[in-house]
Short mmCIF file of C-alpha atoms (C1' of nucleotides) in Angstrom, two decimals:
data_model
loop_
_atom_site.label_atom_id
_atom_site.label_comp_id
_atom_site.label_asym_id
_atom_site.label_seq_id
_atom_site.Cartn_x
_atom_site.Cartn_y
_atom_site.Cartn_z
CA MET H 23 171.24 -145.15 172.80
CA SER H 24 173.20 -144.35 169.65
CA LEU H 25 172.69 -140.62 170.15
CA ARG H 26 175.12 -140.80 173.04
CA TYR H 27 177.77 -142.43 170.87
CA ALA H 28 177.16 -140.11 167.95
CA LEU H 29 177.85 -137.23 170.36
CA LEU H 30 180.97 -138.94 171.70
CA ALA H 31 182.16 -139.55 168.13
CA VAL H 32 182.15 -135.82 167.43
CA LEU H 33 183.73 -134.98 170.77
CA THR H 34 186.69 -137.29 170.04
CA ALA H 35 187.81 -134.62 167.55
CA GLN H 36 187.44 -131.56 169.76
CA PRO H 37 185.57 -130.06 172.72
CA MET H 38 182.30 -128.37 171.83
CA THR H 39 179.26 -126.65 173.27
CA GLY H 40 175.80 -128.16 172.99
CA TYR H 41 174.98 -125.59 170.37
CA ASP H 42 178.04 -126.51 168.29
CA LEU H 43 177.15 -130.17 168.55
CA ALA H 44 173.62 -129.52 167.38
CA ARG H 45 175.01 -127.51 164.47
CA THR H 46 177.60 -130.14 163.59
CA PHE H 47 174.89 -132.75 163.68
CA HIS H 48 172.83 -130.74 161.32
CA ALA H 49 175.69 -129.93 158.98
CA SER H 50 177.86 -133.07 158.82
CA VAL H 51 177.18 -136.04 161.05
CA GLY H 52 173.53 -135.05 160.70
CA HIS H 53 173.36 -136.86 157.42
CA VAL H 54 173.98 -140.08 159.27
CA TRP H 55 172.37 -139.08 162.51
CA ASN H 56 170.09 -136.24 163.43
CA ALA H 57 168.66 -134.94 166.66
CA PRO H 58 166.99 -131.73 167.78
CA ASN H 59 168.68 -129.70 170.49
CA SER H 60 165.85 -130.62 172.85
CA GLN H 61 167.30 -134.10 172.74
CA ILE H 62 170.95 -133.11 172.72
CA TYR H 63 171.01 -130.88 175.79
CA PRO H 64 169.42 -133.38 178.20
CA GLU H 65 171.65 -136.15 176.82
CA LEU H 66 174.74 -134.02 177.46
CA HIS H 67 173.61 -133.57 181.06
CA ARG H 68 173.22 -137.32 181.48
CA MET H 69 176.60 -137.93 179.86
CA GLU H 70 178.26 -135.44 182.15
CA HIS H 71 176.59 -137.11 185.12
CA ASP H 72 177.97 -140.45 183.87
CA GLU H 73 181.39 -138.77 183.55
CA LEU H 74 181.78 -139.61 179.88
CA ILE H 75 182.26 -135.92 179.20
CA ALA H 76 183.44 -133.00 181.31
CA GLY H 77 181.79 -129.61 181.03
CA GLU H 78 183.42 -126.30 181.78
CA ASP H 79 181.91 -122.84 181.69
CA VAL H 80 183.58 -120.56 179.18
CA THR H 81 182.99 -116.83 179.22
CA TRP H 82 181.24 -115.55 176.18
CA GLY H 83 181.09 -111.81 175.57
CA SER H 84 180.89 -109.55 178.60
CA ARG H 85 178.26 -111.26 180.73
CA GLY H 86 177.44 -114.54 179.03
CA THR H 87 178.92 -118.00 179.54
CA LYS H 88 178.63 -121.17 177.56
CA ARG H 89 179.38 -124.72 178.53
CA ARG H 90 182.04 -126.54 176.56
CA TYR H 91 182.17 -130.31 176.81
CA SER H 92 185.30 -132.43 176.42
CA ILE H 93 185.37 -136.20 176.24
CA THR H 94 186.93 -137.88 179.28
CA ASP H 95 189.07 -141.01 179.38
CA ALA H 96 186.00 -142.90 180.52
CA GLY H 97 184.15 -141.42 177.53
CA ILE H 98 186.84 -142.60 175.15
CA GLY H 99 186.67 -146.03 176.74
CA ALA H 100 182.89 -146.16 176.38
CA PHE H 101 183.10 -145.02 172.77
CA ARG H 102 185.73 -147.59 171.93
CA ALA H 103 183.69 -150.31 173.63
CA TRP H 104 180.64 -149.34 171.59
CA MET H 105 182.71 -149.29 168.41
CA THR H 106 184.00 -152.81 169.06
CA GLN H 107 180.71 -154.34 170.09
CA PRO H 108 178.33 -155.54 167.36
CA LEU H 109 175.41 -153.31 166.55
CA ASP H 110 171.88 -154.45 167.25
CA TYR H 111 169.90 -153.54 164.21
CA ALA H 112 166.50 -151.91 164.53
CA PRO H 113 163.59 -153.71 162.92
CA GLU H 114 162.81 -152.61 159.38
CA ARG H 115 160.44 -149.66 159.19
CA ASP H 116 160.04 -148.16 155.78
CA PRO H 117 156.90 -146.07 155.18
CA ALA H 118 157.93 -145.12 151.62
CA HIS H 119 158.07 -148.74 150.48
CA LEU H 120 154.99 -149.60 152.50
CA LYS H 121 153.03 -146.92 150.67
CA ALA H 122 154.41 -147.89 147.28
CA ALA H 123 153.13 -151.43 147.79
CA TYR H 124 149.61 -150.01 148.11
CA PHE H 125 149.63 -147.44 145.32
CA GLU H 126 146.42 -148.93 143.91
CA TRP H 127 144.69 -147.04 146.73
CA THR H 128 145.55 -143.66 145.28
CA ASP H 129 145.47 -142.04 141.85
CA ALA H 130 148.34 -141.95 139.38
CA ASP H 131 149.02 -138.25 139.95
CA SER H 132 149.40 -138.63 143.69
CA ALA H 133 151.60 -141.70 143.31
CA ARG H 134 153.77 -139.88 140.78
CA GLU H 135 154.04 -136.88 143.07
CA GLN H 136 155.17 -139.06 145.94
CA LEU H 137 157.80 -140.80 143.85
CA ARG H 138 159.05 -137.45 142.58
CA ARG H 139 159.38 -136.25 146.16
CA HIS H 140 161.20 -139.45 147.07
CA ALA H 141 163.70 -138.93 144.26
CA GLU H 142 164.03 -135.26 145.13
CA LEU H 143 164.73 -135.97 148.80
CA TYR H 144 167.46 -138.44 147.94
CA ARG H 145 168.94 -136.15 145.30
CA GLU H 146 169.26 -133.54 148.00
CA ARG H 147 170.76 -135.97 150.48
CA ARG H 148 173.07 -137.25 147.76
CA GLY H 149 174.26 -133.72 147.09
CA GLN H 150 175.00 -133.08 150.75
CA TRP H 151 176.83 -136.38 151.07
CA MET H 152 178.87 -135.72 147.95
CA GLY H 153 179.82 -132.35 149.41
CA GLN H 154 180.98 -133.94 152.66
CA LEU H 155 182.77 -136.66 150.72
CA ALA H 156 184.76 -134.14 148.70
CA LEU H 157 185.74 -132.26 151.86
CA VAL H 158 186.86 -135.44 153.57
CA ARG H 159 188.78 -136.72 150.56
CA ASP H 160 190.63 -133.43 150.19
CA ARG H 161 191.15 -133.34 153.96
CA GLU H 162 189.48 -129.98 154.10
CA HIS H 163 186.63 -131.09 156.30
CA PRO H 164 187.04 -129.03 159.50
CA LEU H 165 186.27 -131.86 161.92
CA VAL H 166 188.41 -134.32 160.02
CA ARG H 167 191.31 -131.87 159.90
CA GLN H 168 191.01 -131.39 163.64
CA ARG H 169 190.96 -135.14 164.05
CA LEU H 170 194.06 -135.66 161.89
CA GLU H 171 195.98 -133.20 164.03
CA ILE H 172 195.59 -135.31 167.16
CA PHE H 173 196.36 -138.58 165.40
CA ASP H 174 199.65 -139.97 164.23
CA ALA H 175 200.38 -139.33 160.52
CA ALA H 176 200.50 -143.09 159.91
CA ASP H 177 196.79 -143.29 160.81
CA HIS H 178 195.66 -140.45 158.54
CA ASP H 179 194.97 -142.64 155.52
CA ARG H 180 192.85 -145.05 157.52
CA ILE H 181 190.84 -142.28 159.16
CA VAL H 182 190.06 -140.67 155.83
CA ALA H 183 189.47 -144.00 154.09
CA PHE H 184 186.78 -145.07 156.59
CA LYS H 185 184.93 -141.79 156.31
CA VAL H 186 185.09 -141.93 152.53
CA PHE H 187 183.84 -145.50 152.68
CA ALA H 188 180.89 -144.54 154.88
CA TYR H 189 179.90 -141.56 152.75
CA GLU H 190 180.24 -143.56 149.55
CA GLY H 191 177.84 -146.07 150.98
CA LEU H 192 175.33 -143.34 151.70
CA VAL H 193 175.71 -141.95 148.18
CA ALA H 194 175.10 -145.44 146.79
CA GLN H 195 171.97 -145.71 148.94
CA ALA H 196 170.72 -142.41 147.57
CA ASP H 197 171.46 -143.48 143.99
CA GLN H 198 169.49 -146.64 144.58
CA GLU H 199 166.48 -144.75 145.96
CA ILE H 200 166.52 -142.31 143.04
CA ALA H 201 166.67 -145.15 140.53
CA TRP H 202 163.84 -146.96 142.31
CA ALA H 203 161.61 -143.90 142.27
CA GLU H 204 162.30 -143.47 138.58
CA ARG H 205 161.41 -147.07 137.86
CA GLY H 206 158.18 -146.40 139.75
CA LEU H 207 157.40 -143.37 137.62
CA ALA H 208 157.96 -145.43 134.47
CA LEU H 209 155.72 -148.16 135.86
CA ILE H 210 152.89 -145.72 136.52
CA ASP H 211 153.25 -144.33 133.00
CA SER H 212 153.09 -147.79 131.51
CA LEU H 213 149.99 -148.66 133.55
CA ALA H 214 148.33 -145.42 132.40
CA ASP H 215 149.17 -146.23 128.75
CA HIS H 216 147.68 -149.65 129.18
CA HIS H 217 144.43 -148.11 130.35
CA ARG H 218 143.86 -146.09 127.18
CA MET R 17 151.62 -142.89 163.26
CA SER R 18 152.42 -145.19 160.32
CA LEU R 19 151.70 -148.26 162.43
CA ARG R 20 148.03 -147.39 162.25
CA TYR R 21 148.14 -147.26 158.47
CA ALA R 22 150.21 -150.39 158.16
CA LEU R 23 147.47 -152.15 160.15
CA LEU R 24 144.74 -150.63 158.00
CA ALA R 25 146.62 -151.70 154.85
CA VAL R 26 146.46 -155.34 155.93
CA LEU R 27 142.83 -155.05 157.02
CA THR R 28 141.81 -153.78 153.56
CA ALA R 29 142.35 -157.36 152.37
CA GLN R 30 140.43 -159.19 155.09
CA PRO R 31 139.27 -159.03 158.71
CA MET R 32 141.76 -160.31 161.23
CA THR R 33 142.42 -160.76 164.93
CA GLY R 34 145.21 -158.92 166.69
CA TYR R 35 147.17 -162.12 166.79
CA ASP R 36 146.81 -162.66 163.04
CA LEU R 37 147.90 -159.10 162.41
CA ALA R 38 150.97 -159.54 164.56
CA ARG R 39 151.77 -162.72 162.69
CA THR R 40 151.18 -161.17 159.28
CA PHE R 41 153.42 -158.31 160.29
CA HIS R 42 156.11 -160.68 161.22
CA ALA R 43 155.75 -162.83 158.11
CA SER R 44 155.01 -160.46 155.23
CA VAL R 45 154.38 -156.77 155.84
CA GLY R 46 156.89 -157.17 158.64
CA HIS R 47 159.71 -156.80 156.16
CA VAL R 48 158.54 -153.25 155.52
CA TRP R 49 157.13 -152.61 158.94
CA ASN R 50 157.46 -154.39 162.21
CA ALA R 51 155.84 -154.08 165.57
CA PRO R 52 155.55 -156.23 168.68
CA ASN R 53 152.09 -157.28 169.80
CA SER R 54 152.46 -155.04 172.84
CA GLN R 55 152.22 -152.18 170.36
CA ILE R 56 149.60 -153.72 168.09
CA TYR R 57 146.93 -154.52 170.68
CA PRO R 58 146.71 -151.02 172.22
CA GLU R 59 146.74 -149.47 168.75
CA LEU R 60 143.82 -151.67 167.69
CA HIS R 61 141.89 -150.46 170.74
CA ARG R 62 142.53 -146.85 169.79
CA MET R 63 141.57 -147.53 166.18
CA GLU R 64 138.35 -149.17 167.26
CA HIS R 65 137.62 -146.19 169.49
CA ASP R 66 138.23 -143.91 166.50
CA GLU R 67 135.87 -146.15 164.48
CA LEU R 68 138.43 -146.92 161.79
CA ILE R 69 137.91 -150.60 162.51
CA ALA R 70 135.04 -152.59 163.99
CA GLY R 71 135.72 -155.48 166.35
CA GLU R 72 133.43 -158.44 166.90
CA ASP R 73 133.85 -161.33 169.28
CA VAL R 74 134.10 -164.65 167.53
CA THR R 75 133.74 -167.90 169.44
CA TRP R 76 136.89 -169.94 169.48
CA GLY R 77 136.75 -173.54 170.70
CA SER R 78 134.26 -174.36 173.44
CA ARG R 79 134.79 -171.54 175.91
CA GLY R 80 137.16 -169.07 174.26
CA THR R 81 136.46 -166.02 172.11
CA LYS R 82 138.71 -163.90 169.97
CA ARG R 83 138.18 -160.44 168.59
CA ARG R 84 138.17 -160.06 164.83
CA TYR R 85 138.61 -156.59 163.41
CA SER R 86 137.20 -155.37 160.08
CA ILE R 87 138.02 -152.08 158.45
CA THR R 88 135.09 -149.62 158.40
CA ASP R 89 134.18 -147.13 155.66
CA ALA R 90 135.76 -144.43 157.80
CA GLY R 91 138.85 -146.62 158.02
CA ILE R 92 139.01 -147.00 154.26
CA GLY R 93 138.63 -143.24 153.93
CA ALA R 94 141.42 -142.61 156.43
CA PHE R 95 143.68 -145.10 154.67
CA ARG R 96 142.99 -143.58 151.28
CA ALA R 97 143.64 -140.09 152.66
CA TRP R 98 146.97 -141.24 154.08
CA MET R 99 147.86 -142.92 150.80
CA THR R 100 147.20 -139.73 148.86
CA GLN R 101 148.93 -137.35 151.20
CA PRO R 102 152.72 -136.92 150.88
CA LEU R 103 154.85 -138.74 153.40
CA ASP R 104 156.89 -136.82 155.90
CA TYR R 105 160.22 -138.49 155.97
CA ALA R 106 161.95 -139.23 159.25
CA PRO R 107 165.38 -137.71 159.74
CA GLU R 108 168.24 -139.96 158.72
CA ARG R 109 169.45 -142.27 161.47
CA ASP R 110 171.92 -144.87 160.40
CA PRO R 111 174.07 -146.39 163.15
CA ALA R 112 175.78 -148.83 160.76
CA HIS R 113 177.19 -146.06 158.58
CA LEU R 114 177.93 -143.92 161.62
CA LYS R 115 180.07 -146.70 163.05
CA ALA R 116 181.78 -147.40 159.74
CA ALA R 117 182.90 -143.78 159.56
CA TYR R 118 184.76 -144.29 162.85
CA PHE R 119 186.30 -147.71 162.26
CA GLU R 120 189.73 -146.33 163.17
CA TRP R 121 188.50 -146.60 166.77
CA THR R 122 188.39 -150.36 166.67
CA ASP R 123 190.62 -153.16 165.42
CA ALA R 124 190.48 -154.75 161.99
CA ASP R 125 188.94 -157.98 163.29
CA SER R 126 186.07 -156.23 164.98
CA ALA R 127 185.41 -154.02 161.97
CA ARG R 128 185.45 -157.05 159.69
CA GLU R 129 183.10 -158.93 161.97
CA GLN R 130 180.64 -156.02 161.94
CA LEU R 131 180.70 -155.76 158.16
CA ARG R 132 180.20 -159.50 157.86
CA ARG R 133 177.16 -159.24 160.12
CA HIS R 134 175.87 -156.33 158.07
CA ALA R 135 176.12 -158.37 154.87
CA GLU R 136 174.62 -161.40 156.57
CA LEU R 137 171.63 -159.43 157.86
CA TYR R 138 170.86 -158.04 154.44
CA ARG R 139 171.36 -161.42 152.79
CA GLU R 140 168.73 -162.79 155.11
CA ARG R 141 166.36 -159.89 154.46
CA ARG R 142 167.01 -160.22 150.77
CA GLY R 143 166.06 -163.87 150.92
CA GLN R 144 162.80 -163.12 152.71
CA TRP R 145 161.96 -160.35 150.26
CA MET R 146 162.73 -162.57 147.29
CA GLY R 147 160.41 -165.16 148.76
CA GLN R 148 157.59 -162.66 149.14
CA LEU R 149 158.30 -161.31 145.68
CA ALA R 150 157.96 -164.76 144.09
CA LEU R 151 154.68 -165.38 145.92
CA VAL R 152 153.29 -162.01 144.84
CA ARG R 153 154.41 -162.42 141.24
CA ASP R 154 152.85 -165.86 140.99
CA ARG R 155 149.74 -164.54 142.76
CA GLU R 156 150.14 -167.20 145.39
CA HIS R 157 150.66 -164.81 148.26
CA PRO R 158 147.68 -165.48 150.57
CA LEU R 159 146.97 -161.83 151.39
CA VAL R 160 147.38 -160.75 147.79
CA ARG R 161 145.06 -163.53 146.61
CA GLN R 162 142.46 -162.42 149.12
CA ARG R 163 142.89 -158.87 147.91
CA LEU R 164 142.49 -159.81 144.24
CA GLU R 165 139.19 -161.50 145.04
CA ILE R 166 137.60 -158.30 146.27
CA PHE R 167 138.97 -156.19 143.43
CA ASP R 168 137.88 -156.00 139.82
CA ALA R 169 139.96 -158.15 137.46
CA ALA R 170 141.02 -155.04 135.55
CA ASP R 171 142.88 -153.85 138.68
CA HIS R 172 144.74 -157.10 139.31
CA ASP R 173 147.79 -156.22 137.24
CA ARG R 174 148.22 -152.86 138.98
CA ILE R 175 147.84 -154.37 142.43
CA VAL R 176 150.48 -156.99 141.72
CA ALA R 177 152.75 -154.57 139.86
CA PHE R 178 152.94 -152.14 142.80
CA LYS R 179 153.74 -154.87 145.26
CA VAL R 180 156.40 -156.26 142.95
CA PHE R 181 157.80 -152.76 142.53
CA ALA R 182 157.98 -152.23 146.30
CA TYR R 183 159.64 -155.59 146.97
CA GLU R 184 162.10 -155.13 144.11
CA GLY R 185 163.13 -151.85 145.68
CA LEU R 186 163.78 -153.58 148.97
CA VAL R 187 165.80 -156.28 147.23
CA ALA R 188 167.87 -153.59 145.51
CA GLN R 189 168.45 -151.91 148.89
CA ALA R 190 169.67 -155.20 150.31
CA ASP R 191 171.97 -155.78 147.32
CA GLN R 192 173.43 -152.35 147.82
CA GLU R 193 174.10 -152.96 151.53
CA ILE R 194 175.73 -156.32 150.82
CA ALA R 195 177.96 -154.78 148.14
CA TRP R 196 178.89 -151.92 150.49
CA ALA R 197 179.86 -154.29 153.29
CA GLU R 198 182.00 -156.27 150.85
CA ARG R 199 183.76 -153.14 149.67
CA GLY R 200 184.43 -152.41 153.34
CA LEU R 201 185.96 -155.83 153.90
CA ALA R 202 188.23 -155.33 150.89
CA LEU R 203 189.21 -151.90 152.22
CA ILE R 204 190.18 -153.33 155.60
CA ASP R 205 192.24 -156.02 153.90
CA SER R 206 194.05 -153.46 151.78
CA LEU R 207 194.81 -151.29 154.83
CA ALA R 208 196.16 -154.35 156.66
CA ASP R 209 198.39 -155.22 153.67
CA HIS R 210 199.68 -151.70 153.63
CA HIS R 211 200.73 -152.01 157.24
CA ARG R 212 203.02 -154.97 156.64
"C1'" DT J 1 169.64 -100.46 166.59
"C1'" DA J 2 167.72 -104.12 164.09
"C1'" DT J 3 168.71 -108.60 162.50
"C1'" DA J 4 170.93 -112.77 162.42
"C1'" DC J 5 173.00 -115.93 165.07
"C1'" DC J 6 174.61 -118.09 169.48
"C1'" DA J 7 173.15 -120.34 173.50
"C1'" DT J 8 170.24 -123.35 176.54
"C1'" DG J 9 166.71 -125.27 177.90
"C1'" DT J 10 161.45 -127.16 179.65
"C1'" DA J 11 156.99 -129.46 178.91
"C1'" DA J 12 153.95 -132.30 176.81
"C1'" DT J 13 153.30 -135.98 173.71
"C1'" DA J 14 154.02 -139.76 170.88
"C1'" DA J 15 156.18 -143.86 169.55
"C1'" DG J 16 158.69 -147.82 170.34
"C1'" DT J 17 161.01 -151.53 173.31
"C1'" DT J 18 161.48 -155.01 176.85
"C1'" DA J 19 159.84 -157.74 180.20
"C1'" DC J 20 156.32 -159.90 182.24
"C1'" DA J 21 151.77 -162.34 182.70
"C1'" DT J 22 148.01 -165.41 181.71
"C1'" DG J 23 145.15 -168.74 179.81
"C1'" DA J 24 142.70 -171.34 176.05
"C1'" DT J 25 143.08 -174.54 172.03
"C1'" DT J 26 144.96 -177.71 168.92
"C1'" DT J 27 147.89 -181.42 167.62
"C1'" DG J 28 151.04 -185.23 167.98
"C1'" DC A 24 148.87 -185.34 178.33
"C1'" DA A 25 152.65 -182.56 176.84
"C1'" DA A 26 154.08 -179.23 173.69
"C1'" DA A 27 153.20 -175.99 170.28
"C1'" DT A 28 150.41 -172.52 168.96
"C1'" DC A 29 146.65 -169.17 169.44
"C1'" DA A 30 145.13 -165.33 171.93
"C1'" DT A 31 145.41 -160.91 174.58
"C1'" DG A 32 147.19 -158.00 177.14
"C1'" DT A 33 149.79 -154.69 181.22
"C1'" DA A 34 153.74 -152.14 183.13
"C1'" DA A 35 157.84 -149.89 183.12
"C1'" DC A 36 160.98 -147.69 180.51
"C1'" DT A 37 163.49 -145.46 176.76
"C1'" DT A 38 163.69 -142.78 172.83
"C1'" DA A 39 162.16 -139.25 169.86
"C1'" DT A 40 159.14 -135.33 168.39
"C1'" DT A 41 156.86 -130.89 168.68
"C1'" DA A 42 156.04 -126.79 170.62
"C1'" DC A 43 157.26 -123.37 173.41
"C1'" DA A 44 160.38 -120.12 175.98
"C1'" DT A 45 164.13 -117.01 176.92
"C1'" DG A 46 167.93 -114.12 176.54
"C1'" DG A 47 172.71 -112.87 175.27
"C1'" DT A 48 176.21 -111.57 171.35
"C1'" DA A 49 178.03 -110.07 167.02
"C1'" DT A 50 177.62 -107.41 162.88
"C1'" DA A 51 175.99 -104.48 159.33
#
DNA sequence: TATACCATGTAATAAGTTACATGATTTG
DNA sequence: CAAATCATGTAACTTATTACATGGTATA
């Protein structure tokens, strides 16, 4: 159900088409939430049906049209209600750590390769998050800028501070995963040494 | 598809009934993977059909029977293949950080309450992981003990080391989440001060 | 005018959740 | 003999993934 609120979150800043939302997801919010357009489009239809968003057809080129969605008052209410209500956490499900616990079932090279990939993945995510973080901090992030325009200047610091806080948390997560993978690589090396 | 391999991982140590697997999931592997029995029982049927596990009816009490599953050679092969093959990581999906990025949409009390819950959840997980970690390290963990019996003594250190490594990673994750939530609480306090 | 990008979906599966349902066995 | 635990599921639903499908617009 969080997809719906992730979409509403973006639409609180400005109206968008399904395509824009999918792109935004991929480029910015996507690092916290991701969804393919085959999930976004049907959800937008359901949200419009529930009157959380209003769609209007906008002409595009000579013949084409596209549908731009704006959040409604009911949508803002629903988003605010979700924001206030405590989150119900999903049960833990961590295939990377599950596999690591059973590394005796594969060879050292494969285990090393998997840990290197793990580190690599989080280095990449870390880089993307750092990029977003810099844009938010400097108030050059397009969505954040848009958001600041519709909010009172007194709120600007809070808005930016919360986004910085969230991204910093994600960067710290990535750092942790990179460090863990590196400890794993060292462990495998030490076990290999021991064998000689 | 990882559920299947999580089940196989447990069954490499010893044969078990569906009920035992569900319980083991909840009590030990469950901190890395969790599943309700309504997901476990059908999956066991499919795995038996695919001949990764073999079920046998065991008498239980005077009239009852229960079905105990053992991993087959094909099952061991499938598990080893999965262990060797690189993991395909699921796209990021993190409602807690998503919400934190939009805390301006709720009041300070609600935001604080959510961060407190976040810290509390990870403190609890941390405690469970530390418990498992101690059992594994001291080789008193029932499943690990069972596993050590069927493996050569030369492999014991590796087996324990990988499990310790995996659990230590989870503990570090929990520490990170707790620290993040506490930074968030401090941030909210400082924003509230600023308002006065 | 070809290529990249914008735009919107459907269909089929797979995976996961929630609620319900039933009955035997063991233990205090 | 009551309560806790062991044991095994089905049904309905929601969520997410993968693959496919189509066509318009902008730009070099």
